[in-house]
Coordinates of C-alpha atoms and ligand atoms in Angstrom, one line a residue:
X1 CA 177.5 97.7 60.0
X2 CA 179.8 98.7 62.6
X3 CA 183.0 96.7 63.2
X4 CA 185.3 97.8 66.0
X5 CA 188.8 95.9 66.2
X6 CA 192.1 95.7 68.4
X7 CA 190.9 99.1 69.8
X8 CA 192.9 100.7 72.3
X9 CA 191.8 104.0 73.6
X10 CA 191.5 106.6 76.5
X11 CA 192.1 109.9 77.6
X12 CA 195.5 111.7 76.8
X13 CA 197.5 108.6 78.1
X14 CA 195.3 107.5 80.3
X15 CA 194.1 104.5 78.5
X16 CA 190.3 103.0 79.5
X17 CA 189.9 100.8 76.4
X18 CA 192.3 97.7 76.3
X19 CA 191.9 95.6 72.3
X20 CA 188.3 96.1 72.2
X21 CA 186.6 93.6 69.2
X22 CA 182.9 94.6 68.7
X23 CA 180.6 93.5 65.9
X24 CA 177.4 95.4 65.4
X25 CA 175.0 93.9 62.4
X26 CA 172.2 96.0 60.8
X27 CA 169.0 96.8 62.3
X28 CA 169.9 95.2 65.6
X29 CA 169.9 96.8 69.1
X30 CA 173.1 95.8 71.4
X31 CA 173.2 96.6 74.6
X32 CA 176.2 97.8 76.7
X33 CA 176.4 96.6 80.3
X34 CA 178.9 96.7 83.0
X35 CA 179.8 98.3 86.0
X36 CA 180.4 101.7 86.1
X37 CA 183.8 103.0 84.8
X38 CA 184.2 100.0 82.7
X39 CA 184.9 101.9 79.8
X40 CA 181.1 101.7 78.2
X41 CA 180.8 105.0 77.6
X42 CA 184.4 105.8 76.3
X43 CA 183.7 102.9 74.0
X44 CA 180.8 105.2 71.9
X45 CA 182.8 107.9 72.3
X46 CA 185.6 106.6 70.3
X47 CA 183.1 105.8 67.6
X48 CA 182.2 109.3 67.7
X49 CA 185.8 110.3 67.6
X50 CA 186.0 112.0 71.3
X51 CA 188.5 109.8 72.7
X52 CA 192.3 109.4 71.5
X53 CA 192.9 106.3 69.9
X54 CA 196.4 104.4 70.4
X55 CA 195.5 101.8 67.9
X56 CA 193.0 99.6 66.5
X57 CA 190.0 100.4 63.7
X58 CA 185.7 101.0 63.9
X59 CA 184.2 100.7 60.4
X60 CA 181.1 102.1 59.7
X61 CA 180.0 100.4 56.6
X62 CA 183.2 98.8 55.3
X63 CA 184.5 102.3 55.9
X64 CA 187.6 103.4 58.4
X65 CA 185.9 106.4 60.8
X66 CA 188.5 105.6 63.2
X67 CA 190.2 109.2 63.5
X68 CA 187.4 110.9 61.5
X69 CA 186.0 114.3 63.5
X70 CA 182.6 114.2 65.2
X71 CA 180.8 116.2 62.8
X72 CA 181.7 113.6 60.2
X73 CA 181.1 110.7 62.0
X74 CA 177.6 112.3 61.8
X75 CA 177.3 113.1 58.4
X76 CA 178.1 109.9 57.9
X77 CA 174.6 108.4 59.4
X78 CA 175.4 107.9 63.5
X79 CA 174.3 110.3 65.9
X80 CA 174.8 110.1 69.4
X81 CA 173.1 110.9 72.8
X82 CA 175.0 111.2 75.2
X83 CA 174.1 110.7 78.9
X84 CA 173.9 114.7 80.2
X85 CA 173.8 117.9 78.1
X86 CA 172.0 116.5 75.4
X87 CA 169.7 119.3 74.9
X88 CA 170.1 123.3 75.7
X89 CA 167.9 124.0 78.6
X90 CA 167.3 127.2 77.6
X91 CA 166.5 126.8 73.9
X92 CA 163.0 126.3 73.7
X93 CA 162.4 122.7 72.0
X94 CA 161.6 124.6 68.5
X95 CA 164.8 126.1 68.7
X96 CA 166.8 122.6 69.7
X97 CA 165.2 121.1 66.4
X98 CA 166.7 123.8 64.4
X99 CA 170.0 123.8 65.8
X100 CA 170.0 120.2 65.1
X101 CA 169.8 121.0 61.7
X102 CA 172.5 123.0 61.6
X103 CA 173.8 121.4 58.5
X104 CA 170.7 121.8 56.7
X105 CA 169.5 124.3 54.4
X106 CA 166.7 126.3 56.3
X107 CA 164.3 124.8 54.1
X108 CA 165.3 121.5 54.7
X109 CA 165.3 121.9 58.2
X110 CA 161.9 123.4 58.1
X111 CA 160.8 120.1 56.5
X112 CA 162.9 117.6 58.8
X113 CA 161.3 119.3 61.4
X114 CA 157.6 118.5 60.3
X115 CA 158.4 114.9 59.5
X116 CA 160.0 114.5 63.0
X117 CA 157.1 115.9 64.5
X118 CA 155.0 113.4 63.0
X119 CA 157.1 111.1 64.5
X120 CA 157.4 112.4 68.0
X121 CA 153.7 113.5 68.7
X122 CA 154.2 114.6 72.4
X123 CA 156.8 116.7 71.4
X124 CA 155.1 118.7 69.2
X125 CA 153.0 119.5 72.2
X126 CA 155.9 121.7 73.8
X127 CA 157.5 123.3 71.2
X128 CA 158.1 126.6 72.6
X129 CA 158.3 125.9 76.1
X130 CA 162.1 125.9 77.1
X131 CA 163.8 122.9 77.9
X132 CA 164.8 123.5 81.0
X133 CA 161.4 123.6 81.9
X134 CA 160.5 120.1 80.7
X135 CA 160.7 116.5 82.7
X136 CA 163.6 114.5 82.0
X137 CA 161.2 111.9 80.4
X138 CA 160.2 114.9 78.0
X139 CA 164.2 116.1 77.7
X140 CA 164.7 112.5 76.5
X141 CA 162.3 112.7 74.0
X142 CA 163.7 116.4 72.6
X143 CA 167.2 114.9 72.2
X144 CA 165.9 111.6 70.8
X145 CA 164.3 114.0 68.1
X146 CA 167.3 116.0 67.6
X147 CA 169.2 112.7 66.7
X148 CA 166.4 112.3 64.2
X149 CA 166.2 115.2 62.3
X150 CA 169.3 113.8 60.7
X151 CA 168.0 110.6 59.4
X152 CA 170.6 108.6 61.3
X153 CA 171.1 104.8 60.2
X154 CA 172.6 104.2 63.8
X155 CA 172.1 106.1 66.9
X156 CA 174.1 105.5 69.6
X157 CA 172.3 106.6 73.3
X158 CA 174.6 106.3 76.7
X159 CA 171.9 105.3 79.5
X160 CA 169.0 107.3 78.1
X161 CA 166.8 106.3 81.5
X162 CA 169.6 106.4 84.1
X163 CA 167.4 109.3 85.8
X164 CA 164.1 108.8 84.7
X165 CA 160.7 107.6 86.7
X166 CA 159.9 104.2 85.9
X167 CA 156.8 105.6 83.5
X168 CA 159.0 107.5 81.8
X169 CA 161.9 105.3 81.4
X170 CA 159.5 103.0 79.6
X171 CA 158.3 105.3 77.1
X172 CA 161.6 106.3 76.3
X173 CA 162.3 102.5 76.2
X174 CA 159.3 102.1 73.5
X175 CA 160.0 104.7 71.3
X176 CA 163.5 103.4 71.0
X177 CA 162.0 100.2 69.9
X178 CA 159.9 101.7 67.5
X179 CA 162.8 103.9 65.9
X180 CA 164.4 100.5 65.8
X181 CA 161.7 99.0 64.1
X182 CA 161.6 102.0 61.5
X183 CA 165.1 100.7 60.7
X184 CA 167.6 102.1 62.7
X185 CA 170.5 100.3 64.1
X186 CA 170.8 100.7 68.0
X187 CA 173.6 101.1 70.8
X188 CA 172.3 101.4 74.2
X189 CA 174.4 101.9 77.1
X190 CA 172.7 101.0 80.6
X191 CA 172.8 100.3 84.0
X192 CA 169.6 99.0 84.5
X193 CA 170.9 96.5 82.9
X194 CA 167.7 93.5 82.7
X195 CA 165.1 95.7 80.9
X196 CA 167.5 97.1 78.4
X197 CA 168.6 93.6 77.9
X198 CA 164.9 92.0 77.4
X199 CA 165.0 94.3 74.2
X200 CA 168.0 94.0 73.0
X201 CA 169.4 91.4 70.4
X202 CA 172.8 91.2 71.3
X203 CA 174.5 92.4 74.5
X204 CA 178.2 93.3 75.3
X205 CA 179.3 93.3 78.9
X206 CA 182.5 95.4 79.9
X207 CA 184.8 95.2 82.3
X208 CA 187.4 96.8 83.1
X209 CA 187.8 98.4 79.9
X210 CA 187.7 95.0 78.0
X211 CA 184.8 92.6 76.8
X212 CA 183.9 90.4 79.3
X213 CA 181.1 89.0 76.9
X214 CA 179.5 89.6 73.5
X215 CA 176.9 87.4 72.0
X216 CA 173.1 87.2 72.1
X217 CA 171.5 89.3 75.2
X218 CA 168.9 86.3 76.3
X219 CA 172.4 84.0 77.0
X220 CA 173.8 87.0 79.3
X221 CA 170.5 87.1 80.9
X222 CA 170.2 83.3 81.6
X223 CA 174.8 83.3 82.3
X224 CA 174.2 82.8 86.1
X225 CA 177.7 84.0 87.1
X226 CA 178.2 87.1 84.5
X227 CA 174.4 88.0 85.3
X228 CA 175.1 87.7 89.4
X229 CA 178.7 89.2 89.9
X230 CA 178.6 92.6 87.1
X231 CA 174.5 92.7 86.8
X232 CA 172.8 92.0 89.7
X233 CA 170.6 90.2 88.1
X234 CA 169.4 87.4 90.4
X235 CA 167.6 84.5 88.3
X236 CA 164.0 85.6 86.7
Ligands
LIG1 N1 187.1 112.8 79.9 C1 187.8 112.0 80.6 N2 189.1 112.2 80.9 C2 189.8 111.3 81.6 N3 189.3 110.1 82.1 C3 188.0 109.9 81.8 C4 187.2 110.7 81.1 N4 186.0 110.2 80.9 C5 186.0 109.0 81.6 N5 187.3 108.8 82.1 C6 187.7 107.6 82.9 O1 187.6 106.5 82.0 C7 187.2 105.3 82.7 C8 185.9 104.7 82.0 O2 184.9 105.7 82.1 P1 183.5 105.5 81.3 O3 183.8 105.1 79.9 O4 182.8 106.8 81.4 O5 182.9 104.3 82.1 P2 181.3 103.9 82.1 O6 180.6 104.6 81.0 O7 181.4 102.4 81.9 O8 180.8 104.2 83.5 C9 186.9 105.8 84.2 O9 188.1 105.4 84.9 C10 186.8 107.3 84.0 O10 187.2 107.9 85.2
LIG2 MG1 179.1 106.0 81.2

């Protein structure tokens, strides 16, 4: 669904990204580990064309999105999360839904934002209280909904739990799950790097700006040097 090859990418002429290959197949979630500064979030931000790109291609469906603006990478069918400022804190929660509709007629919009209700029950709960007012549990939830009301086929979130209680990181955990199970193709970029891989199907560990290892997420799990020297992950 998404093919990323040869990429070589960074900021102005610093580069971060060094011939980046990356396959990512329908309906699956990857994970994206590594230490931090790796290049793992520069690497979804060149999807979502926020980086400069030397050289290389991403495909989104046989198509070339390689120097395609944001807003069309969205129309398209990804949208993306990124780790801070995903949400306007003060916006209340209605009022984030409808800006994420921007595109929409104010019908539509209307309507997306009853059927993503229905889909995010505790948000509906909040609705007009700000977001700044909100938990970042709660925050997580808002912006997950956002990146909903578009009907993504892919949504791409960097560390959606990084700052989140353990009862909340879960949740936010679940719901990604379910979304995935609903059909959407995942990215997920995270330090905690064991739980995000338990759920994931396929993993991709960075380094450095290059892939240290792609395949399924359970062999990273069991690799006992990869998992050791980037994860921290010390046996089971
Ligand atoms: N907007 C930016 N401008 C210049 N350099 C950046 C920018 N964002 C990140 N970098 C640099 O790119 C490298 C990779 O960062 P990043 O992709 O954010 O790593 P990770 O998400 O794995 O922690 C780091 O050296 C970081 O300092
Ligand atoms: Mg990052």
């Amino acid at each position: 669904m998404l093919k990323i090859s040869g990429l070589n990418a960074g900021y102005g002429k610093f580069q971060v990204l060094f011939d980046v290959d990356v396959e990512v197949k329908k309906g699956k979630i990857v994970t994206i580990v590594g230490p931090n500064g790796s290049g793992k979030s520069t690497l979804i931000k060149s999807v979502m064309g926020l980086t400069k790109v030397y050289s290389g291609k991403i495909l989104f469906k046989d198509e070339d999105i390689t120097h395609l603006p944001t807003h069309l990478v969205t129309k398209r069918g990804i949208s993306y999360l990124p780790q801070t400022g995903n949400v306007f804190g003060n916006l209340t929660v209605e009022e984030n839904l409808m800006l994420a509709g921007y595109t929409l007629s104010k019908e539509e919009t209307k309507k997306r934002i009853e059927e993503t209700l229905e889909e995010f029950p505790l948000v509906k709960k909040y609705l007009r209280k700000k977001c700044g007012f909100l938990s970042g549990g709660e925050r997580q939830m808002v912006a997950m909904a956002m990146a909903m009301m578009r009907k993504p086929e892919m949504i791409l979130f960097d560390e959606p739990v990084a700052s989140l209680s353990p009862k909340a990181a879960a949740e936010v955990l679940k719901k990604i799950m379910e979304l995935n199970e609903k059909g959407i193709t995942v990215i997920l970029i995270e330090q905690a790097a064991k739980k995000a891989l338990q759920l994931a199907d396929d993993a991709i560990l960075m380094t450095s700006g290059k892939v240290a290892y792609k395949g399924s997420a359970k062999n990273l799990l069991a690799h006992p040097e990869l998992g050791k020297v980037y994860l921290g992950i010390k046996g089971k």
